[in-house]
Amino acid sequence: MTIYSNIGKPNKRIDALDKVTGGAKYIDDLKLPGMLYAKIKRSKFPHANILHVDTSNAEKLSGVKAVVTGKEFAANFNNPVFGDPLADQPFLAVEKVRYIGEPIAVVAAISQEIAEEALDLIRVEYEQLPTVLNIEDALKCDAPLIHEDSKNYKYSPGFKPTENTNICRYIEITNGNIEKGFKEAAFIFEDTFTSHSTHHVPMECRAAIAQFNPDDSITVWASDQSPYGGRNLIAAALKISESKVRVITPSYIGGGFGGKLRLSGSMPIIAIAWKTNHRPVKIVLTREEEFTSTTIRHASIVKLKTGVKKDGTIVSRYAKVMLDTGAYADRGPTVLGKATGTSIGPYKIPNVKVEGYCVYTNKAIAGAYRGYGNPQVCWAYESQMDIIANKLGIDPIDIRLKNMVEEGYITSTEKQEAHAVGLAECLIKVKEDISQKREEKIIENRKRGNGIACSYKISRTPSGANAFIKLNSDAGADIFVSSIEMGQGVNTIFAQIVAEELTIPFDNIRVLPADTDITPFFPASTSSRTTFFLGNAVKKAAQDIKEQLFKIAMDILEVDKEDLALERGSFFVKGAPEKKLKITEIMEKTYPGGISILGRGTYYHYKLGNLPSHVKVGIPPTLVWMYGSQGVTIDIDTETGRVKILKISAAHDVGKAINPVTCEGQIEGGVLQAVGNAMFEELLFNEQGKIINSSLLDYKIPSALDMPEINPILVEEPHREGPYGAKGLGEIVMVPTAAAIAIAIYNAVGIRIKDLPITPDKILKLLKVN
Amino acid sequence: MTIYSNIGKPNKRIDALDKVTGGAKYIDDLKLPGMLYAKIKRSKFPHANILHVDTSNAEKLSGVKAVVTGKEFAANFNNPVFGDPLADQPFLAVEKVRYIGEPIAVVAAISQEIAEEALDLIRVEYEQLPTVLNIEDALKCDAPLIHEDSKNYKYSPGFKPTENTNICRYIEITNGNIEKGFKEAAFIFEDTFTSHSTHHVPMECRAAIAQFNPDDSITVWASDQSPYGGRNLIAAALKISESKVRVITPSYIGGGFGGKLRLSGSMPIIAIAWKTNHRPVKIVLTREEEFTSTTIRHASIVKLKTGVKKDGTIVSRYAKVMLDTGAYADRGPTVLGKATGTSIGPYKIPNVKVEGYCVYTNKAIAGAYRGYGNPQVCWAYESQMDIIANKLGIDPIDIRLKNMVEEGYITSTEKQEAHAVGLAECLIKVKEDISQKREEKIIENRKRGNGIACSYKISRTPSGANAFIKLNSDAGADIFVSSIEMGQGVNTIFAQIVAEELTIPFDNIRVLPADTDITPFFPASTSSRTTFFLGNAVKKAAQDIKEQLFKIAMDILEVDKEDLALERGSFFVKGAPEKKLKITEIMEKTYPGGISILGRGTYYHYKLGNLPSHVKVGIPPTLVWMYGSQGVTIDIDTETGRVKILKISAAHDVGKAINPVTCEGQIEGGVLQAVGNAMFEELLFNEQGKIINSSLLDYKIPSALDMPEINPILVEEPHREGPYGAKGLGEIVMVPTAAAIAIAIYNAVGIRIKDLPITPDKILKLLKVN
């Protein structure tokens, strides 16, 4: 076993001091010379043609410097629409609006107050259109079309929307023979599970500043998880070179969870910046705007038909996955891809058919949300797995172990090799932990139950990552990466990797904030990819520096590489430890006039079977699978329907915990967020499709008082390509929670909840039926 | 001859648009959250003990947030003093003041006005001390000591000050046998030449912002030529790790000329930032402060005793070089090094003795100034060369050519090999240009004369440079360098180098501003080193990228490297031009998920005979010599003494003109600055050592109306290690001008001026004597 000096250690987070002292800076702390403030005029109808927008009175208001309408912006940039993989969204609505809250015009003024005042002076004439507010209605043959012209949209290969429907993506996946599979089955289970819309609720609302420069380049400062993604989206939409767009994030963003992706919700700032005569213009969304006009989690309907043998072997599954993506596609089509791909669960099911529908409705746009479609399908497949186990009388642990994928298995939906499957260990550890007898006394009208669920998730590929490192002459180092520190602790991980490789003090390592002109490529801090992909790039860049140092040390000490060791910032000759040379001495002796030692690292991960013919890699690439299992103990009050979570055991296979404390933090935070999604949070829409609980008073997220006991359990099944074996963790932690809670409720009182969220009134209703 | 696509071309400056639109940002444009404004309380005596500083009333003023005194700051940081190579300067005066204008205390307030008002509320009690105001007085045995404790100062090897004197550096250089040399001579010439104090007068006065961060690191934003130099100076003085200090320069600084070096004149901002409770604090010097309290050019006395054979061969020289460095050493000791080293001129003089004295006086601090001691000694050696030529009746061109160093000659002061000596060509071209008959009619009382002078200069070594380059997937590139764009056009040069190496469009290349946490090491944008040293590093970084691209292109096109060519952004197979692959295609085909291609480059140049034993270099390193010659035609009014410069021919050996237009711009600007130094500018001190003409009304710099016809002539004698053969140019352009003007005056009216500046009253006086 390799002994590490920094890897696997609970190093203090390098952002700790900044955070506790208030020194951390966010977009709203940034003031630029001549900066203006923007406010957005939004649609009050869910579906309507825009007949006329009159901005003349707004323009006359003292302090207003510019007003822009969708029509004006579209005319100048030849109808720019953005969206990846499907370009369907205007910066501001042009011909029609498709949801309540859609941006129509933007005002820039010398103060927020004036900009706000000007909004009321903008007159919009609408012609209302029939609306579509849920998946079923949207899929009807005679449903009003939300995007009549979708056949002319630009899309990435494989992402063609279905013409003359509200289907923005349809997916069909088959493996084996589904009919034969059902024939082989002794039992067939058919169930439908639904989930609701929720919001990420980051502490920091979206904020951005944009400036058009005299050379026609655009600079954007944004609270965003994907500066490169945002850059490319803007460049593609405006039909300019990507090098003409610079996206800068501050050192920190106040939470993301998939929401702050590619400037979602902030794009109108580009439109108004175009009109401010090179002055920068800032927007900070209000909490209400954050709720209603950014991106939300996909509401879903998942129908599962599963064929099982008497011994519990699952032989066939048909899954129909339907996601409500709201008025525009955003990341919906790829969320559907991930949801359909994992709709069979981490199980060996030979005969499979999956159909997926991502559908437009006249509601707020759904996009990426921590878990990326996996929570919705896991909610279904794990709930049904419990139904199957109960029906067949098989222990829920055993039936899962029996069907679980194993090393080398080629999965039937993704057609990828399963690798480093630590799931069985997770499941067994959770079982051991959750079954421990709890001391609390059960009082009257209260029932106790346990539930366990499994989950898996993959990171998107192909995916690349770059890193630069600069080693200063005092053996301090600066790391250049385009990842975003949004609470997950990624900067600490990278500093640990560099400290490990170069054996330099952890405290002298810094990580630069992302800036597409400075920090090299990384697609986005999403998909639980950062530690794996970018960790590898950082490690390679550090090794690039190490090699240069070794070469000089070999010259100075006149020994071969094999005879040289690097420890605690010094090289020494093996067997002659008195022959020692500090890294700082190496630099001073070789470069008396000063120098930095520079390192560069690039890591690229392909999808199996998807390698360009000229690319040769040593180990066949596989997807980066992440596995986890959670067990829940609950207490239920049968008179009120109130559920109290007593404990959640959350075992997750991290490959290698580079920093166990940040891993545990990820688990605790994610599990709590999953509890919120399962039991507390729900975006409520009125009959017009308007979100009616768009404040933190009305939209409940769990507070410290709602925090159950969470026991994070770290399992380490190393990935052969991961840095020190590490895999991702950020999303998987919130995938199985809802199912485990519902299963625990069934275990306690025998009612089966199939519609999220789990609320006391639903429980009471079901208890009465029983 | 190599054919280049970008090198040698007059590409448009990449900063042009920023400059003409006012988009260029400087320190004073920067506003940080919570920022305070500082003003400095300065000494009103040239030499005095500080008995007491009472800041209590200032602290009580509403809006004042902090006041710091030298004593307080010194106590906290264990008497920090800065200075390289000699640490002799406190951030604020502690025990005593040594010049009028020396910082004593600093106030930070919510506005500049309040800070200014608070200064008057600070009471300083002094005890006056006897003063020393010129070189001769300073060198007297009984002179009052300005630094009594200089023996305890820290200094770099070779820079020990002379104990119990005002000599902060003494240098003695010998070669051959000076006495034998004088015996061999037919004629011996003894002359003394003096020069005066001048100021750089950058358009932008010094400005800086400093902030102490919660983790005890310090961030400084400064208008400075040497962010790494400033970083190291602060770290060394405060005894903290250099990685704990971050120095950031904005995209541009408004002129430097050696003045804005290592935060000279701005260091008190560090002291006050320590007291503002982590709030950033800004200082912008007034023009008066800029003149009196930053750094100025060394006034000098240069005595030359030169032995010459009848045929004009110079056989021996004794030189005594004395520089007035003012109250603190700053760069004075190294300026003396360069002045003494080149005091023999670019000539083969076998028997040499040089003595140099850098002396303290109770005046403003002298430091680096474009030319770095060379203008002062060139003024002497070229003036004397004309005296010699006249006395011996030898043509001034011939005597120079006869004695001129040539390829491979080991110089007798620097003991370095002369390489790429384009001086003879410069001299001949100037002769041809200046002797062309001018059409203007000579009117009564006006005499015309020509003068020619030669010059040389070296860049400091050992010296290293690093560069990163990031190639984006659209074949745009970002260059990471710590050089400073201060008008000289360096960013354009680097973009041309990268465009040349990668054959990508020049317009898609950007250069990042310097920031010690981001851009890698470069000691300073001084010493005419940037194009040579950093140009090489940038070229190497671009080649690093090119190699990676070649490797992929070879794989895709399945050909060997020899069969592949890169032109206009595409690879093609030689002999089969239809087999073509754009750089963007290479990246897209290999990295469909996106990537940057990263390059790193390090260039290091040692001094001959100074290589660490383990370092092997292919070509023996030599100093980077720069050569140039200038010829001046003047018209002199014998009634008023007024001199009109009709034309200056300035031929400079640039090795290779990477951008001929920026080279010509350097020559034009430098020559005009030299004319200003020679004829317009002079810092005037009163009997207390106070500068009395500290405004642009009273201190005259040449205006557009004073601009003579300047004809820049580019000579290209390639340096074997220079990028494409290029050498430096920035300083040499102002070295020979003063001598050439004085020689032209002698040529016109037969009077010999040996004391700069050349003013009408001096001329009239000498004309009367004649």
Short mmCIF file of N, CA and C in Angstrom, two decimals, chain A residues 17 21 29 31 33 214-215 228 231 241-244 462 464-470 472-474 476 478 480 507-508 510 512 516-521 544 548 552 555-556 589-596 598-602 604 606 612 614-615, chain B residues 17 21 29 31 33 214-215 228 231 241-244 462 464-470 472-474 476 478 480 508 510 512 516-521 544 548 552 555-556 589-596 598-602 604 606 612 614-615:
data_model
loop_
_atom_site.label_atom_id
_atom_site.label_comp_id
_atom_site.label_asym_id
_atom_site.label_seq_id
_atom_site.Cartn_x
_atom_site.Cartn_y
_atom_site.Cartn_z
N LEU A 17 -10.33 30.11 5.78
CA LEU A 17 -10.13 31.44 6.36
C LEU A 17 -10.93 32.50 5.60
N THR A 21 -13.83 34.58 7.59
CA THR A 21 -13.55 35.99 7.84
C THR A 21 -14.40 36.90 6.97
N ASP A 29 -19.76 41.61 -4.95
CA ASP A 29 -18.74 42.46 -4.31
C ASP A 29 -17.96 43.26 -5.35
N LYS A 31 -17.18 45.85 -8.18
CA LYS A 31 -17.64 47.10 -8.78
C LYS A 31 -16.64 47.51 -9.83
N PRO A 33 -15.36 50.25 -12.95
CA PRO A 33 -15.52 51.66 -13.30
C PRO A 33 -16.66 51.87 -14.29
N PRO A 214 -14.13 47.60 -26.73
CA PRO A 214 -13.99 48.32 -28.00
C PRO A 214 -13.57 47.42 -29.17
N ASP A 215 -12.87 46.33 -28.90
CA ASP A 215 -12.47 45.44 -30.00
C ASP A 215 -13.55 44.39 -30.30
N TYR A 228 -16.12 27.94 -19.35
CA TYR A 228 -15.89 27.57 -20.75
C TYR A 228 -17.19 27.24 -21.47
N ARG A 231 -18.81 30.54 -22.24
CA ARG A 231 -18.08 31.18 -23.33
C ARG A 231 -18.51 30.60 -24.68
N SER A 241 -15.99 34.31 -32.71
CA SER A 241 -14.97 33.36 -32.28
C SER A 241 -14.99 33.24 -30.76
N GLU A 242 -14.82 32.03 -30.25
CA GLU A 242 -14.90 31.85 -28.80
C GLU A 242 -13.80 32.63 -28.06
N SER A 243 -12.68 32.86 -28.74
CA SER A 243 -11.62 33.64 -28.11
C SER A 243 -12.02 35.10 -27.91
N LYS A 244 -13.12 35.50 -28.51
CA LYS A 244 -13.61 36.87 -28.35
C LYS A 244 -14.52 37.00 -27.13
N PRO A 462 -17.08 12.01 -24.01
CA PRO A 462 -15.67 12.36 -23.79
C PRO A 462 -15.53 13.66 -23.03
N GLY A 464 -12.40 16.37 -21.33
CA GLY A 464 -10.99 16.70 -21.16
C GLY A 464 -10.77 17.72 -20.08
N ALA A 465 -9.56 17.78 -19.61
CA ALA A 465 -9.21 18.75 -18.57
C ALA A 465 -7.75 19.13 -18.72
N ASN A 466 -7.49 20.41 -18.49
CA ASN A 466 -6.13 20.95 -18.55
C ASN A 466 -5.77 21.58 -17.21
N ALA A 467 -4.48 21.57 -16.91
CA ALA A 467 -4.00 22.33 -15.75
C ALA A 467 -2.60 22.85 -16.02
N PHE A 468 -2.37 24.05 -15.58
CA PHE A 468 -1.02 24.61 -15.50
C PHE A 468 -0.64 24.65 -14.02
N ILE A 469 0.63 24.50 -13.73
CA ILE A 469 1.12 24.79 -12.38
C ILE A 469 2.39 25.62 -12.52
N LYS A 470 2.52 26.58 -11.64
CA LYS A 470 3.72 27.42 -11.58
C LYS A 470 4.34 27.22 -10.21
N ASN A 472 6.95 28.45 -7.67
CA ASN A 472 7.74 29.66 -7.40
C ASN A 472 9.07 29.28 -6.75
N SER A 473 9.98 30.23 -6.70
CA SER A 473 11.33 29.90 -6.23
C SER A 473 11.37 29.63 -4.73
N ASP A 474 10.31 29.97 -4.00
CA ASP A 474 10.26 29.59 -2.58
C ASP A 474 9.49 28.29 -2.37
N GLY A 476 6.58 27.64 -3.27
CA GLY A 476 5.13 27.83 -3.27
C GLY A 476 4.63 27.54 -4.68
N ASP A 478 1.28 27.82 -7.66
CA ASP A 478 0.00 28.33 -8.11
C ASP A 478 -0.59 27.34 -9.11
N PHE A 480 -3.48 26.48 -11.91
CA PHE A 480 -4.38 27.13 -12.86
C PHE A 480 -5.40 26.10 -13.35
N ASP A 507 0.40 24.67 2.73
CA ASP A 507 -0.02 26.05 2.98
C ASP A 507 0.51 27.04 1.96
N ASN A 508 1.48 26.64 1.17
CA ASN A 508 2.05 27.57 0.19
C ASN A 508 1.49 27.33 -1.21
N ARG A 510 -1.71 27.73 -3.85
CA ARG A 510 -2.92 28.49 -4.14
C ARG A 510 -3.58 27.97 -5.41
N LEU A 512 -6.00 29.32 -8.54
CA LEU A 512 -6.53 30.52 -9.16
C LEU A 512 -8.02 30.37 -9.47
N THR A 516 -11.56 32.25 -18.46
CA THR A 516 -11.26 31.54 -19.72
C THR A 516 -10.06 32.12 -20.47
N ASP A 517 -9.67 33.35 -20.16
CA ASP A 517 -8.44 33.87 -20.78
C ASP A 517 -7.19 33.38 -20.04
N ILE A 518 -7.36 32.87 -18.86
CA ILE A 518 -6.20 32.50 -18.03
C ILE A 518 -6.17 30.99 -17.78
N THR A 519 -7.14 30.52 -17.04
CA THR A 519 -7.11 29.11 -16.65
C THR A 519 -7.52 28.25 -17.84
N PRO A 520 -6.83 27.13 -18.04
CA PRO A 520 -7.10 26.36 -19.26
C PRO A 520 -8.40 25.57 -19.19
N PHE A 521 -8.65 24.83 -20.25
CA PHE A 521 -9.97 24.25 -20.48
C PHE A 521 -10.44 23.26 -19.41
N ASP A 544 5.01 16.85 -14.28
CA ASP A 544 5.84 17.54 -15.28
C ASP A 544 6.91 18.39 -14.58
N GLN A 548 11.25 17.80 -14.18
CA GLN A 548 12.26 18.84 -14.41
C GLN A 548 13.17 18.98 -13.19
N ILE A 552 17.41 18.21 -12.83
CA ILE A 552 18.42 19.13 -12.30
C ILE A 552 19.11 18.50 -11.08
N ASP A 555 21.70 16.14 -12.06
CA ASP A 555 22.91 16.81 -12.53
C ASP A 555 23.74 17.34 -11.36
N ILE A 556 23.06 17.95 -10.39
CA ILE A 556 23.81 18.56 -9.28
C ILE A 556 24.42 17.46 -8.39
N LYS A 589 20.45 27.40 -7.18
CA LYS A 589 21.75 27.02 -7.76
C LYS A 589 21.73 27.02 -9.28
N THR A 590 20.58 26.74 -9.83
CA THR A 590 20.51 26.64 -11.29
C THR A 590 20.12 27.97 -11.91
N TYR A 591 19.29 28.69 -11.22
CA TYR A 591 18.76 29.94 -11.77
C TYR A 591 18.96 31.08 -10.77
N PRO A 592 20.19 31.51 -10.58
CA PRO A 592 20.43 32.55 -9.56
C PRO A 592 19.69 33.86 -9.84
N GLY A 593 19.29 34.10 -11.08
CA GLY A 593 18.53 35.32 -11.38
C GLY A 593 17.05 35.15 -11.15
N GLY A 594 16.65 33.98 -10.67
CA GLY A 594 15.24 33.73 -10.42
C GLY A 594 14.58 32.99 -11.57
N ILE A 595 13.57 32.21 -11.24
CA ILE A 595 12.79 31.50 -12.27
C ILE A 595 11.55 30.91 -11.62
N SER A 596 10.56 30.57 -12.41
CA SER A 596 9.49 29.67 -11.97
C SER A 596 9.71 28.36 -12.73
N LEU A 598 7.71 25.52 -14.58
CA LEU A 598 6.35 25.45 -15.13
C LEU A 598 5.95 24.02 -15.46
N GLY A 599 4.72 23.70 -15.14
CA GLY A 599 4.20 22.38 -15.48
C GLY A 599 2.88 22.50 -16.21
N ARG A 600 2.68 21.56 -17.11
CA ARG A 600 1.39 21.53 -17.81
C ARG A 600 0.86 20.10 -17.79
N GLY A 601 -0.45 19.97 -17.68
CA GLY A 601 -1.04 18.64 -17.65
C GLY A 601 -2.35 18.61 -18.41
N THR A 602 -2.54 17.58 -19.20
CA THR A 602 -3.79 17.40 -19.93
C THR A 602 -4.27 15.97 -19.71
N TYR A 604 -7.49 13.34 -20.78
CA TYR A 604 -8.65 13.22 -21.65
C TYR A 604 -9.23 11.83 -21.51
N TYR A 606 -12.09 9.24 -22.96
CA TYR A 606 -13.06 8.94 -24.02
C TYR A 606 -14.11 7.97 -23.50
N PRO A 612 -11.32 8.35 -31.36
CA PRO A 612 -10.88 8.66 -32.72
C PRO A 612 -9.83 7.63 -33.14
N HIS A 614 -7.10 7.65 -34.57
CA HIS A 614 -5.67 7.91 -34.40
C HIS A 614 -5.24 7.97 -32.94
N VAL A 615 -6.20 7.90 -32.04
CA VAL A 615 -5.85 8.01 -30.62
C VAL A 615 -5.63 6.63 -30.02
N LEU B 17 -6.23 49.74 -30.02
CA LEU B 17 -7.64 50.07 -29.82
C LEU B 17 -7.93 50.48 -28.38
N THR B 21 -9.31 54.28 -27.65
CA THR B 21 -10.70 54.37 -27.20
C THR B 21 -10.80 54.75 -25.73
N ASP B 29 -8.02 53.56 -12.17
CA ASP B 29 -9.36 53.16 -12.60
C ASP B 29 -9.94 52.08 -11.70
N LYS B 31 -11.32 50.27 -8.50
CA LYS B 31 -11.96 50.52 -7.20
C LYS B 31 -12.29 49.18 -6.58
N PRO B 33 -13.84 46.84 -3.28
CA PRO B 33 -14.85 46.99 -2.20
C PRO B 33 -14.18 47.44 -0.90
N PRO B 214 -6.78 38.10 5.21
CA PRO B 214 -6.95 37.41 6.49
C PRO B 214 -5.90 36.32 6.75
N ASP B 215 -5.35 35.73 5.67
CA ASP B 215 -4.34 34.69 5.87
C ASP B 215 -2.93 35.27 5.97
N TYR B 228 7.56 40.91 -10.00
CA TYR B 228 8.33 39.91 -9.23
C TYR B 228 9.39 40.56 -8.36
N ARG B 231 7.57 41.99 -5.40
CA ARG B 231 7.16 40.88 -4.52
C ARG B 231 8.33 40.43 -3.64
N SER B 241 7.37 34.58 3.38
CA SER B 241 7.60 33.83 2.15
C SER B 241 7.12 34.65 0.95
N GLU B 242 7.87 34.60 -0.14
CA GLU B 242 7.49 35.41 -1.29
C GLU B 242 6.13 35.00 -1.85
N SER B 243 5.76 33.73 -1.68
CA SER B 243 4.45 33.29 -2.15
C SER B 243 3.31 33.94 -1.37
N LYS B 244 3.65 34.60 -0.26
CA LYS B 244 2.62 35.29 0.53
C LYS B 244 2.40 36.72 0.03
N PRO B 462 23.03 36.96 -14.56
CA PRO B 462 22.12 35.95 -15.10
C PRO B 462 20.67 36.42 -15.02
N GLY B 464 16.53 35.10 -16.08
CA GLY B 464 15.65 34.06 -16.59
C GLY B 464 14.28 34.60 -16.95
N ALA B 465 13.59 33.85 -17.75
CA ALA B 465 12.24 34.24 -18.16
C ALA B 465 11.41 33.00 -18.41
N ASN B 466 10.17 33.09 -18.01
CA ASN B 466 9.20 32.01 -18.22
C ASN B 466 8.02 32.49 -19.02
N ALA B 467 7.41 31.59 -19.75
CA ALA B 467 6.14 31.91 -20.41
C ALA B 467 5.27 30.67 -20.48
N PHE B 468 4.00 30.88 -20.25
CA PHE B 468 2.97 29.88 -20.55
C PHE B 468 2.22 30.36 -21.79
N ILE B 469 1.73 29.43 -22.57
CA ILE B 469 0.77 29.78 -23.63
C ILE B 469 -0.35 28.76 -23.59
N LYS B 470 -1.55 29.26 -23.78
CA LYS B 470 -2.74 28.40 -23.85
C LYS B 470 -3.35 28.59 -25.24
N ASN B 472 -6.39 27.94 -27.50
CA ASN B 472 -7.80 27.58 -27.38
C ASN B 472 -8.26 26.77 -28.58
N SER B 473 -9.42 26.16 -28.45
CA SER B 473 -9.85 25.24 -29.51
C SER B 473 -10.23 25.97 -30.79
N ASP B 474 -10.38 27.29 -30.76
CA ASP B 474 -10.61 28.02 -32.01
C ASP B 474 -9.31 28.60 -32.56
N GLY B 476 -7.26 30.46 -31.10
CA GLY B 476 -6.85 31.70 -30.44
C GLY B 476 -5.88 31.32 -29.33
N ASP B 478 -3.64 32.59 -25.64
CA ASP B 478 -3.39 33.50 -24.53
C ASP B 478 -1.95 33.32 -24.08
N PHE B 480 0.98 34.11 -21.30
CA PHE B 480 1.15 34.45 -19.88
C PHE B 480 2.60 34.90 -19.67
N ASN B 508 -6.16 36.96 -33.00
CA ASN B 508 -6.78 36.10 -31.99
C ASN B 508 -5.83 35.78 -30.84
N ARG B 510 -3.88 37.09 -27.38
CA ARG B 510 -3.93 38.06 -26.30
C ARG B 510 -2.74 37.87 -25.36
N LEU B 512 -1.71 38.40 -21.35
CA LEU B 512 -2.28 38.70 -20.03
C LEU B 512 -1.45 39.74 -19.30
N THR B 516 1.84 38.19 -10.15
CA THR B 516 2.80 37.17 -9.70
C THR B 516 2.15 35.85 -9.30
N ASP B 517 0.85 35.86 -9.04
CA ASP B 517 0.18 34.58 -8.78
C ASP B 517 -0.19 33.87 -10.08
N ILE B 518 -0.17 34.56 -11.17
CA ILE B 518 -0.62 33.99 -12.44
C ILE B 518 0.53 33.88 -13.44
N THR B 519 1.02 35.01 -13.87
CA THR B 519 2.04 35.01 -14.93
C THR B 519 3.38 34.59 -14.32
N PRO B 520 4.12 33.75 -15.04
CA PRO B 520 5.33 33.21 -14.42
C PRO B 520 6.49 34.22 -14.40
N PHE B 521 7.59 33.77 -13.89
CA PHE B 521 8.69 34.66 -13.52
C PHE B 521 9.28 35.47 -14.66
N ASP B 544 6.63 24.39 -27.93
CA ASP B 544 6.12 23.26 -27.14
C ASP B 544 4.72 22.87 -27.63
N GLN B 548 3.35 19.37 -29.94
CA GLN B 548 2.19 18.54 -29.60
C GLN B 548 1.23 18.45 -30.80
N ILE B 552 0.09 15.01 -33.13
CA ILE B 552 -1.28 14.57 -33.44
C ILE B 552 -1.51 14.56 -34.95
N ASP B 555 -0.16 11.54 -36.49
CA ASP B 555 -1.02 10.37 -36.24
C ASP B 555 -2.24 10.37 -37.16
N ILE B 556 -2.85 11.53 -37.30
CA ILE B 556 -4.08 11.58 -38.12
C ILE B 556 -3.76 11.39 -39.60
N LYS B 589 -10.94 16.76 -33.68
CA LYS B 589 -10.92 15.32 -33.95
C LYS B 589 -10.33 14.52 -32.81
N THR B 590 -9.43 15.16 -32.08
CA THR B 590 -8.76 14.43 -31.01
C THR B 590 -9.47 14.60 -29.69
N TYR B 591 -10.02 15.77 -29.49
CA TYR B 591 -10.65 16.09 -28.21
C TYR B 591 -12.07 16.61 -28.44
N PRO B 592 -12.98 15.74 -28.83
CA PRO B 592 -14.33 16.23 -29.13
C PRO B 592 -15.02 16.88 -27.93
N GLY B 593 -14.59 16.59 -26.72
CA GLY B 593 -15.18 17.23 -25.54
C GLY B 593 -14.56 18.57 -25.22
N GLY B 594 -13.61 19.00 -26.06
CA GLY B 594 -12.95 20.28 -25.82
C GLY B 594 -11.63 20.11 -25.09
N ILE B 595 -10.71 21.03 -25.37
CA ILE B 595 -9.42 21.03 -24.66
C ILE B 595 -8.68 22.31 -25.00
N SER B 596 -7.71 22.70 -24.20
CA SER B 596 -6.72 23.69 -24.60
C SER B 596 -5.41 22.92 -24.81
N LEU B 598 -1.55 23.22 -24.15
CA LEU B 598 -0.75 24.05 -23.24
C LEU B 598 0.72 24.00 -23.61
N GLY B 599 1.36 25.13 -23.54
CA GLY B 599 2.80 25.20 -23.78
C GLY B 599 3.50 25.94 -22.66
N ARG B 600 4.72 25.49 -22.39
CA ARG B 600 5.51 26.20 -21.38
C ARG B 600 6.89 26.46 -21.96
N GLY B 601 7.47 27.58 -21.59
CA GLY B 601 8.80 27.90 -22.09
C GLY B 601 9.63 28.60 -21.04
N THR B 602 10.87 28.18 -20.90
CA THR B 602 11.79 28.81 -19.96
C THR B 602 13.08 29.13 -20.70
N TYR B 604 16.95 30.87 -20.04
CA TYR B 604 17.84 31.35 -19.00
C TYR B 604 19.17 31.71 -19.62
N TYR B 606 23.02 32.96 -18.77
CA TYR B 606 24.04 33.15 -17.75
C TYR B 606 25.07 34.16 -18.24
N PRO B 612 26.70 27.69 -13.22
CA PRO B 612 26.78 26.64 -12.21
C PRO B 612 27.40 25.39 -12.86
N HIS B 614 26.87 22.38 -12.84
CA HIS B 614 26.02 21.31 -13.38
C HIS B 614 25.25 21.74 -14.62
N VAL B 615 25.34 23.03 -14.95
CA VAL B 615 24.56 23.50 -16.10
C VAL B 615 25.40 23.45 -17.35
#
